[in-house]
Coordinates of N, CA and C in Angstrom, one line a residue:
Chain A
E28 N 1.3 -1.3 -0.1 CA 0.1 -0.1 0.0 C 0.7 1.4 -0.1
V29 N 0.5 2.3 -1.0 CA 1.4 3.6 -0.9 C 0.5 4.4 0.9
Q30 N 2.1 5.0 1.1 CA 1.7 5.8 2.1 C 2.8 6.8 1.7
L31 N 2.4 7.8 2.4 CA 3.4 9.6 2.6 C 2.1 9.4 4.2
V32 N 3.7 10.0 4.6 CA 3.4 10.9 6.4 C 4.4 12.1 6.5
E33 N 3.3 12.7 6.5 CA 4.2 14.4 6.7 C 4.6 14.3 8.0
S34 N 5.1 15.2 8.4 CA 6.1 15.5 9.7 C 6.6 17.1 9.6
G35 N 7.1 17.4 11.2 CA 7.1 18.3 11.0 C 6.2 20.4 11.0
G36 N 5.7 19.6 10.6 CA 4.4 20.6 11.0 C 4.6 21.6 12.5
G37 N 3.6 22.8 12.7 CA 3.7 23.4 14.0 C 3.7 25.2 14.2
L38 N 3.9 25.6 15.5 CA 3.7 27.0 14.9 C 5.2 27.3 15.6
V39 N 5.4 28.5 14.5 CA 6.7 29.6 14.7 C 6.2 31.4 14.4
Q40 N 7.2 31.2 14.6 CA 7.2 33.5 14.9 C 7.7 33.4 13.6
P41 N 7.1 34.8 12.8 CA 7.5 34.8 11.6 C 8.7 35.4 11.5
G42 N 9.1 35.1 10.8 CA 11.0 35.5 10.2 C 11.5 33.9 10.6
G43 N 11.0 32.9 10.9 CA 10.9 32.0 11.9 C 11.7 30.2 11.0
S44 N 12.3 29.4 11.2 CA 12.3 29.0 10.6 C 11.1 26.9 10.7
L45 N 11.4 26.1 9.5 CA 10.8 24.5 10.0 C 11.3 23.8 8.9
R46 N 11.8 22.5 9.9 CA 11.7 21.5 8.3 C 10.5 20.6 8.4
L47 N 9.7 20.3 7.2 CA 9.0 19.3 6.9 C 9.8 18.2 5.9
S48 N 9.2 17.1 6.8 CA 9.1 15.4 5.9 C 8.4 15.0 5.6
C49 N 8.7 14.1 5.0 CA 7.5 13.9 4.1 C 7.9 11.9 3.8
A50 N 7.4 11.3 5.2 CA 8.4 9.9 4.5 C 7.3 8.3 4.3
V51 N 7.8 8.1 2.5 CA 7.3 7.6 1.7 C 7.1 6.2 2.2
S52 N 6.5 4.9 1.3 CA 6.2 3.7 1.0 C 5.4 3.2 0.4
G53 N 5.6 1.8 -0.1 CA 4.8 1.1 -0.9 C 5.2 1.4 -2.8
F54 N 5.9 2.7 -2.8 CA 6.4 2.6 -4.0 C 7.7 2.9 -4.0
I55 N 8.6 3.2 -5.6 CA 10.1 2.9 -5.6 C 10.4 4.1 -5.5
F56 N 10.3 5.0 -4.5 CA 11.0 6.3 -3.9 C 11.1 6.9 -5.3
S57 N 12.6 6.6 -5.5 CA 13.6 7.0 -5.8 C 13.1 7.3 -7.6
S58 N 12.0 6.2 -8.2 CA 11.2 7.0 -9.2 C 10.3 7.5 -9.9
Y59 N 10.2 8.3 -8.7 CA 8.8 9.2 -9.0 C 9.1 10.9 -8.1
S60 N 9.0 11.8 -9.3 CA 9.1 12.9 -8.6 C 7.5 13.1 -7.8
M61 N 8.1 14.6 -6.7 CA 7.6 14.0 -6.1 C 6.7 16.1 -6.1
N62 N 5.9 16.8 -5.3 CA 5.5 17.4 -5.5 C 5.2 18.4 -3.7
W63 N 5.5 18.9 -3.4 CA 4.6 20.0 -2.4 C 3.4 21.0 -2.3
V64 N 2.1 21.1 -1.6 CA 1.1 21.8 -2.1 C 0.7 21.8 -0.3
R65 N -0.3 23.3 -0.5 CA -0.1 24.6 1.0 C -2.2 24.3 1.0
Q66 N -2.2 24.4 1.9 CA -4.1 24.6 1.1 C -3.9 25.6 3.5
A67 N -4.1 26.6 2.8 CA -4.3 27.8 3.9 C -5.7 28.3 4.7
P68 N -6.0 27.6 6.1 CA -7.7 27.9 6.3 C -8.4 28.2 5.4
G69 N -9.8 27.6 4.5 CA -10.7 27.9 4.0 C -10.2 27.9 3.0
K70 N -9.4 27.9 2.1 CA -8.8 28.7 0.9 C -8.7 27.5 0.2
G71 N -8.1 27.9 -1.2 CA -7.8 26.8 -2.1 C -6.5 26.2 -2.1
L72 N -6.3 24.9 -2.8 CA -4.8 24.4 -2.8 C -3.9 25.3 -3.7
E73 N -2.7 25.1 -3.1 CA -2.2 25.9 -3.7 C -0.5 25.0 -4.0
W74 N -0.1 25.0 -5.3 CA 1.1 24.1 -5.5 C 2.6 25.1 -4.9
V75 N 3.5 24.1 -4.4 CA 4.9 25.2 -3.6 C 5.6 24.6 -4.3
S76 N 6.1 23.2 -4.8 CA 8.1 23.4 -5.0 C 7.1 21.8 -6.3
Y77 N 7.8 21.3 -6.9 CA 8.4 20.2 -7.6 C 9.9 19.7 -7.1
I78 N 10.1 18.1 -7.2 CA 11.3 17.8 -7.5 C 11.2 16.5 -8.6
S79 N 12.1 16.7 -9.2 CA 12.0 15.4 -10.1 C 13.3 14.3 -9.9
S80 N 12.7 13.5 -9.9 CA 12.9 11.9 -9.2 C 14.0 12.0 -8.8
S81 N 14.9 12.0 -9.0 CA 16.8 12.2 -9.7 C 17.3 13.4 -9.2
S82 N 16.4 15.2 -9.0 CA 17.0 16.0 -8.0 C 17.5 16.9 -8.6
N83 N 17.2 16.3 -10.1 CA 18.0 17.1 -11.8 C 17.1 18.1 -11.5
T84 N 15.9 18.8 -11.2 CA 14.7 19.3 -11.5 C 14.3 19.8 -10.6
I85 N 14.4 22.0 -10.3 CA 13.3 21.5 -9.0 C 12.7 22.9 -9.1
Y86 N 11.4 23.2 -9.5 CA 10.7 23.7 -9.3 C 9.8 24.8 -8.5
Y87 N 9.7 26.3 -7.9 CA 9.5 26.9 -7.5 C 7.9 27.5 -7.6
A88 N 6.8 27.5 -6.4 CA 6.2 28.7 -7.1 C 6.7 30.2 -6.2
D89 N 6.5 31.5 -7.4 CA 6.8 32.6 -7.0 C 7.0 32.8 -5.3
S90 N 5.6 32.7 -4.7 CA 5.7 33.1 -3.3 C 6.4 32.9 -2.5
V91 N 7.5 31.6 -3.0 CA 8.0 30.6 -1.6 C 9.8 30.5 -2.3
K92 N 9.8 31.1 -3.5 CA 11.7 31.5 -4.5 C 11.8 32.0 -3.4
G93 N 13.7 31.7 -3.1 CA 14.1 32.1 -2.5 C 14.6 31.9 -1.0
R94 N 12.9 30.7 -0.3 CA 12.4 31.1 0.9 C 12.8 30.0 1.2
F95 N 12.1 29.0 0.0 CA 11.9 26.9 1.0 C 12.7 26.4 -0.1
T96 N 13.3 25.6 0.9 CA 13.6 24.4 -0.3 C 13.7 23.5 -0.1
I97 N 13.2 22.7 -2.0 CA 12.9 21.2 -1.7 C 13.9 20.2 -1.6
S98 N 14.9 19.1 -1.2 CA 15.1 18.0 -1.4 C 14.0 16.8 -0.9
R99 N 15.1 15.8 -1.5 CA 15.0 14.3 -1.4 C 16.4 13.3 -0.9
D100 N 15.8 12.5 -0.5 CA 16.8 11.1 -0.1 C 16.0 9.7 -0.2
N101 N 16.5 9.6 -1.3 CA 16.2 8.7 -2.2 C 16.4 7.3 -1.4
A102 N 17.1 7.6 -0.1 CA 17.6 6.3 0.3 C 17.1 6.0 1.1
K103 N 16.6 6.9 1.7 CA 15.8 6.9 2.8 C 14.1 7.7 2.7
N104 N 14.2 7.2 0.9 CA 12.4 7.2 0.8 C 11.5 8.5 1.6
S105 N 12.4 9.3 1.6 CA 12.0 11.1 2.2 C 12.0 12.0 1.0
L106 N 11.2 12.9 1.4 CA 11.3 14.2 1.1 C 11.1 15.4 2.1
Y107 N 12.1 16.1 1.8 CA 12.0 17.7 2.6 C 11.7 18.9 2.2
L108 N 10.8 19.9 2.9 CA 10.7 21.1 2.4 C 11.7 22.6 3.8
Q109 N 12.2 22.5 3.7 CA 13.0 23.6 4.1 C 12.5 24.8 3.7
M110 N 11.7 25.5 5.3 CA 10.9 26.8 5.4 C 11.8 27.6 5.5
N111 N 12.3 28.7 5.7 CA 12.8 30.1 6.0 C 11.7 30.8 6.2
S112 N 12.6 31.8 6.6 CA 11.8 33.3 6.2 C 10.2 33.6 6.7
L113 N 9.9 32.7 7.4 CA 8.9 32.0 7.3 C 7.8 33.9 7.2
R114 N 6.2 34.0 6.8 CA 5.6 34.8 7.3 C 4.0 34.3 7.6
D115 N 3.2 35.1 7.9 CA 1.8 34.4 8.0 C 1.1 34.1 7.1
E116 N 1.3 34.7 5.8 CA 0.0 34.1 4.6 C 1.0 32.6 4.3
D117 N 2.5 32.2 5.4 CA 2.8 30.6 4.5 C 2.3 29.6 6.1
T118 N 0.8 30.2 6.1 CA -0.1 29.3 7.4 C -0.5 28.1 6.9
A119 N -0.5 27.1 6.6 CA -1.6 26.7 5.7 C -1.0 25.0 6.5
M120 N -1.7 23.9 5.7 CA -1.4 22.6 5.9 C -0.6 22.0 4.6
Y121 N 0.0 21.4 5.2 CA 1.3 20.9 3.4 C 1.0 19.7 3.2
Y122 N 1.0 19.5 2.2 CA 0.7 18.3 1.6 C 1.7 18.0 0.9
C123 N 3.0 16.6 1.0 CA 3.2 16.1 0.1 C 2.9 15.0 -1.4
A124 N 3.0 15.4 -2.5 CA 2.6 14.2 -3.5 C 2.7 13.2 -4.0
K125 N 2.8 11.9 -4.4 CA 3.9 11.4 -5.2 C 3.3 11.6 -6.8
D126 N 3.4 12.3 -7.5 CA 3.2 13.1 -8.7 C 2.6 14.3 -8.2
C127 N 0.9 14.0 -8.5 CA 0.3 14.5 -8.2 C -0.8 13.7 -8.0
N128 N -0.9 12.6 -7.8 CA -1.7 11.7 -7.8 C -2.1 10.7 -6.7
I129 N -1.5 10.8 -6.3 CA -1.1 9.8 -4.2 C -0.6 11.3 -3.5
W130 N -1.5 11.3 -2.4 CA -1.8 12.7 -1.3 C -1.2 11.8 0.3
G131 N -0.5 12.6 0.8 CA 0.0 12.1 2.9 C -1.3 13.6 3.0
Q132 N -1.0 12.9 4.7 CA -2.6 13.3 4.8 C -2.1 14.7 5.7
G133 N -1.7 15.7 5.6 CA -0.7 16.7 5.4 C -0.2 17.2 7.1
T134 N 0.2 18.3 7.3 CA 1.3 18.2 8.4 C 0.8 20.1 8.5
M135 N 0.6 20.7 9.3 CA 0.1 21.9 9.2 C 0.6 23.0 10.5
V136 N 0.9 24.3 9.2 CA 2.8 25.1 10.0 C 1.5 26.2 10.3
T137 N 2.2 27.0 11.7 CA 1.2 28.1 11.9 C 2.2 29.0 12.2
V138 N 2.1 30.0 11.3 CA 2.9 30.6 11.6 C 2.5 32.8 12.2
S139 N 3.3 32.7 13.6 CA 1.5 33.9 13.8 C 3.0 34.5 15.4
S140 N 3.2 34.8 15.8 CA 3.9 35.7 16.9 C 2.8 35.3 18.4
Chain B
Q17 N 2.7 35.0 -13.9 CA 2.3 33.7 -14.1 C 1.1 33.3 -14.4
A18 N 0.6 32.3 -15.2 CA -0.9 31.6 -15.5 C -2.6 31.8 -14.2
V19 N -3.4 31.8 -14.5 CA -3.9 32.0 -13.9 C -5.5 31.1 -14.5
V20 N -5.9 30.2 -13.4 CA -6.3 28.8 -13.6 C -7.8 29.0 -13.6
T21 N -9.0 29.2 -14.1 CA -10.3 29.6 -13.7 C -11.3 28.4 -13.5
Q22 N -11.7 28.0 -12.9 CA -13.3 27.2 -12.5 C -14.0 28.3 -12.0
E23 N -15.9 27.2 -12.4 CA -16.6 27.7 -11.9 C -16.7 28.0 -9.6
P24 N -17.1 28.5 -9.2 CA -16.8 28.6 -8.5 C -17.7 27.8 -7.5
S25 N -19.0 27.9 -8.1 CA -19.7 26.9 -7.3 C -20.7 26.3 -8.0
L26 N -21.8 25.0 -8.5 CA -22.7 23.9 -9.2 C -23.5 23.4 -8.5
T27 N -24.5 23.3 -8.6 CA -25.6 22.6 -8.1 C -25.8 21.1 -9.5
V28 N -26.2 20.4 -8.9 CA -26.5 18.9 -9.4 C -27.2 18.2 -8.7
S29 N -29.0 17.7 -9.4 CA -29.6 17.0 -8.8 C -29.3 15.4 -9.1
P30 N -29.0 14.7 -7.8 CA -28.7 13.7 -7.2 C -29.6 12.4 -9.1
G31 N -29.1 11.9 -9.9 CA -29.4 11.1 -10.8 C -28.6 12.1 -12.0
G32 N -28.1 13.2 -11.9 CA -27.5 14.3 -12.9 C -26.4 14.3 -13.2
T33 N -26.1 15.2 -14.0 CA -24.8 15.0 -14.7 C -25.2 16.6 -15.5
V34 N -23.4 17.0 -15.0 CA -22.9 18.5 -14.1 C -21.2 18.2 -15.0
T35 N -20.9 19.4 -15.4 CA -19.9 19.2 -16.4 C -19.1 21.0 -15.2
L36 N -18.0 20.5 -14.6 CA -16.7 21.3 -14.6 C -15.5 21.4 -15.3
T37 N -15.5 23.0 -15.6 CA -14.6 23.1 -16.5 C -13.7 24.4 -15.5
C38 N -12.4 24.1 -17.1 CA -10.2 24.7 -16.2 C -10.4 25.2 -17.4
G39 N -10.2 26.6 -16.9 CA -9.9 27.4 -18.0 C -8.4 28.0 -17.8
S40 N -7.7 28.5 -18.5 CA -7.1 29.1 -18.1 C -6.1 30.2 -19.1
S41 N -5.7 31.7 -18.0 CA -5.9 32.5 -18.5 C -4.7 32.8 -20.2
T42 N -3.5 31.9 -20.4 CA -2.7 31.5 -21.7 C -3.7 31.0 -22.7
G43 N -4.8 31.0 -22.4 CA -5.5 30.5 -23.7 C -6.0 29.2 -23.5
T44 N -5.7 28.3 -25.4 CA -6.5 27.2 -24.7 C -5.6 25.6 -23.7
V45 N -6.8 25.4 -23.3 CA -6.1 24.3 -22.8 C -6.0 23.0 -23.6
T46 N -4.9 22.3 -23.2 CA -4.7 21.4 -24.5 C -3.9 20.3 -23.4
S47 N -3.7 19.2 -24.3 CA -3.2 17.6 -23.3 C -2.0 18.0 -22.9
G48 N -1.3 19.5 -23.4 CA 0.0 19.6 -23.1 C -0.2 20.5 -21.9
H49 N -1.3 20.0 -21.2 CA -1.0 20.9 -19.9 C -1.6 19.5 -18.7
Y50 N -1.6 18.7 -19.3 CA -1.8 17.2 -18.3 C -2.5 17.6 -17.0
P51 N -4.3 17.7 -17.0 CA -4.3 18.5 -16.4 C -5.1 17.2 -15.8
Y52 N -5.0 17.7 -14.7 CA -5.1 16.8 -13.2 C -7.0 17.3 -12.3
W53 N -7.5 16.4 -13.0 CA -9.1 16.7 -11.1 C -8.6 16.2 -9.9
F54 N -9.1 17.1 -9.0 CA -9.0 16.6 -7.8 C -10.5 16.7 -6.8
Q55 N -10.5 15.9 -5.8 CA -12.0 16.3 -5.4 C -11.2 16.2 -3.7
Q56 N -12.3 16.7 -3.2 CA -12.2 17.3 -1.5 C -12.9 17.5 -1.0
K57 N -13.2 17.0 0.3 CA -14.4 16.9 0.8 C -13.7 17.2 2.5
P58 N -14.8 17.5 3.1 CA -14.0 18.7 4.7 C -13.6 18.0 5.7
G59 N -12.1 18.2 5.3 CA -11.4 17.5 7.0 C -10.7 16.8 5.6
Q60 N -11.0 16.6 5.2 CA -9.6 15.8 3.9 C -8.7 15.9 3.2
A61 N -7.6 15.1 3.0 CA -6.4 15.2 1.7 C -7.3 15.3 0.7
P62 N -6.7 15.8 -0.6 CA -7.3 16.1 -2.3 C -7.5 14.8 -2.9
R63 N -7.7 14.3 -2.9 CA -8.6 12.6 -3.7 C -7.8 12.8 -5.8
T64 N -7.4 12.3 -6.3 CA -6.6 12.4 -7.4 C -8.0 11.3 -7.9
L65 N -8.9 12.5 -8.9 CA -9.7 11.2 -9.5 C -9.2 11.7 -11.0
I66 N -8.8 11.4 -11.8 CA -8.1 11.9 -13.1 C -7.2 12.9 -12.9
Y67 N -6.1 12.0 -14.5 CA -4.7 12.7 -14.6 C -4.8 12.6 -16.0
N68 N -3.7 13.6 -16.1 CA -3.2 13.8 -18.1 C -4.6 14.2 -19.3
T69 N -5.5 14.5 -18.5 CA -6.7 15.0 -19.2 C -8.3 14.0 -18.9
I70 N -8.0 12.9 -19.5 CA -8.7 12.0 -19.2 C -8.8 10.4 -18.7
N71 N -7.2 10.3 -17.4 CA -7.1 8.6 -17.4 C -8.1 8.7 -16.3
Q72 N -8.0 7.7 -15.4 CA -9.2 7.5 -13.8 C -7.9 6.2 -13.3
H73 N -8.4 7.2 -12.3 CA -7.3 5.7 -10.7 C -8.3 4.3 -11.5
S74 N -7.6 3.3 -9.9 CA -9.1 2.8 -9.9 C -9.3 2.7 -9.1
W75 N -9.8 3.6 -8.4 CA -10.1 4.1 -7.3 C -11.4 5.6 -7.4
T76 N -11.3 5.6 -8.8 CA -11.5 7.0 -9.7 C -13.9 6.3 -9.6
P77 N -15.0 6.4 -9.8 CA -15.7 6.3 -10.1 C -16.6 6.2 -11.5
A78 N -17.0 5.2 -12.0 CA -17.0 5.3 -13.3 C -17.6 6.4 -13.8
R79 N -18.5 7.0 -12.8 CA -19.2 8.2 -13.4 C -18.4 10.1 -13.5
F80 N -17.2 9.6 -12.7 CA -16.6 10.8 -13.5 C -15.4 10.6 -14.7
S81 N -15.8 11.6 -15.2 CA -14.6 11.2 -16.6 C -13.7 13.3 -17.3
G82 N -12.8 12.3 -18.1 CA -12.1 14.1 -18.2 C -12.2 13.8 -19.2
S83 N -11.9 15.5 -19.8 CA -12.3 15.2 -21.3 C -11.5 17.5 -21.4
L84 N -11.4 17.1 -23.1 CA -10.9 18.8 -24.0 C -12.7 19.1 -23.6
L85 N -13.0 20.4 -23.2 CA -14.0 20.6 -24.5 C -13.5 22.3 -24.2
G86 N -14.9 22.6 -25.6 CA -14.4 24.1 -25.7 C -12.9 25.0 -25.5
G87 N -11.9 24.5 -25.4 CA -10.7 24.9 -25.1 C -10.3 24.5 -23.6
K88 N -11.0 23.9 -22.5 CA -11.0 24.0 -21.3 C -11.1 22.4 -21.2
A89 N -10.7 22.6 -19.7 CA -10.1 20.6 -19.7 C -11.3 21.1 -19.0
A90 N -12.3 19.6 -18.9 CA -13.3 19.4 -18.0 C -13.9 18.5 -17.3
L91 N -14.1 18.6 -16.0 CA -15.0 17.2 -15.3 C -16.2 16.9 -15.7
T92 N -16.6 15.7 -16.0 CA -18.1 15.1 -16.3 C -18.4 14.6 -15.5
L93 N -19.4 14.9 -14.2 CA -19.8 13.5 -13.8 C -22.0 13.6 -14.0
S94 N -21.9 11.7 -14.1 CA -22.6 11.7 -14.8 C -23.8 10.7 -13.9
G95 N -24.5 10.7 -13.2 CA -25.3 10.2 -12.7 C -24.9 10.3 -11.5
A96 N -24.9 11.8 -10.9 CA -24.7 12.1 -9.3 C -25.2 11.2 -7.6
Q97 N -24.3 11.5 -7.1 CA -24.8 10.5 -5.9 C -24.2 12.0 -5.0
P98 N -24.9 11.5 -3.6 CA -25.0 13.0 -2.6 C -23.7 12.6 -2.2
E99 N -22.6 11.9 -1.9 CA -21.3 11.5 -1.4 C -20.9 12.5 -2.6
D100 N -20.5 12.8 -3.7 CA -19.9 13.4 -4.5 C -20.5 14.7 -4.5
E101 N -21.3 15.5 -3.4 CA -20.6 16.8 -3.4 C -19.6 16.8 -2.4
G102 N -19.1 18.3 -2.7 CA -17.2 18.4 -1.7 C -17.2 19.7 -3.0
D103 N -15.5 20.0 -2.4 CA -14.9 20.8 -3.8 C -14.2 19.8 -4.8
Y104 N -14.1 20.5 -5.4 CA -13.3 20.0 -6.7 C -12.1 21.2 -7.2
Y105 N -11.1 20.5 -7.8 CA -10.1 21.4 -8.3 C -9.9 20.8 -9.4
C106 N -9.1 21.5 -10.4 CA -8.0 21.4 -11.4 C -6.9 21.6 -11.1
L107 N -6.1 20.9 -12.0 CA -4.6 21.4 -12.3 C -3.9 21.6 -13.1
L108 N -3.0 22.5 -13.6 CA -2.5 22.9 -15.1 C -1.3 22.8 -14.7
S109 N -0.4 21.9 -16.0 CA 1.2 22.1 -15.6 C 2.3 23.1 -17.0
Y110 N 2.4 24.2 -16.7 CA 2.9 25.0 -17.8 C 4.7 24.7 -17.0
S111 N 5.3 25.5 -17.7 CA 6.8 25.0 -18.3 C 7.4 25.8 -16.4
G112 N 8.0 24.9 -15.9 CA 8.6 25.7 -14.7 C 7.4 25.1 -13.8
A113 N 5.9 25.7 -13.6 CA 5.3 25.6 -12.6 C 3.6 24.7 -12.8
L114 N 3.6 24.5 -11.7 CA 1.7 24.5 -11.2 C 1.4 25.1 -11.0
V115 N 0.1 24.8 -11.6 CA -1.5 25.4 -11.0 C -2.4 25.6 -10.6
F116 N -3.0 25.8 -9.3 CA -4.3 25.0 -9.2 C -5.9 26.0 -10.0
G117 N -6.9 26.1 -10.2 CA -7.8 26.6 -10.3 C -8.6 26.5 -8.9
G118 N -9.2 28.0 -8.9 CA -9.5 28.0 -7.5 C -10.6 27.2 -6.5
G119 N -11.6 26.0 -7.7 CA -12.1 25.6 -6.8 C -13.3 25.7 -7.3
T120 N -14.1 24.2 -7.2 CA -16.3 24.1 -7.4 C -16.2 23.2 -6.0
K121 N -17.2 24.5 -5.7 CA -17.9 23.7 -4.6 C -19.1 23.4 -5.2
L122 N -19.0 21.6 -5.6 CA -20.5 21.1 -5.8 C -21.3 21.3 -4.8
T123 N -22.7 21.1 -5.4 CA -24.0 20.4 -4.4 C -24.5 19.6 -5.1
V124 N -24.9 18.8 -4.5 CA -26.0 17.2 -4.9 C -27.2 17.7 -3.9
L125 N -28.3 18.4 -4.5 CA -29.4 18.8 -4.0 C -30.8 18.5 -4.9

């Protein structure tokens, strides 16, 4: 069974940092691209970042470019999102997704003083 | 950055048919945008229904189908069920970016 489990969310002050993780199982992680997608409370879905299977290609939404860094460790079947210089508007549920086909349950990030 | 547009809300009668659309500010939506459709119910993670315009997953009810229609991507629900009520999002791929539509709140009433 394919599983994606996000962790690392929590409450952080504006300007702070967090590192999200996504542990995967049930498929050959190294063969698939991955995405991070977020959803602010009561709002729609927003794509955040993409990483190819070998990490050769990486894309970011303009709203996070220069502040967030996506990475992966294929040996550990894990995807990461390093989030720096966090803002109030980064408050959201963060989902990892295998391609855009299989989704985790999300981890909540709250940026507030 | 491109803007992807969806109907904010639609209502369908039980057993009825409804079509949700997904347009792009850059022009005609094609298979090269690799359209996706997602369903989300309150308190749940999104679930992918359709990928690459027309392809269904094993868990996608047969009553959902994807297509290109009138320059947009389309999701058609034929024979709506009460459990189909929820939010529906489309996703289009552009060079170096993915963009979600604003979502359609579907009511089955």
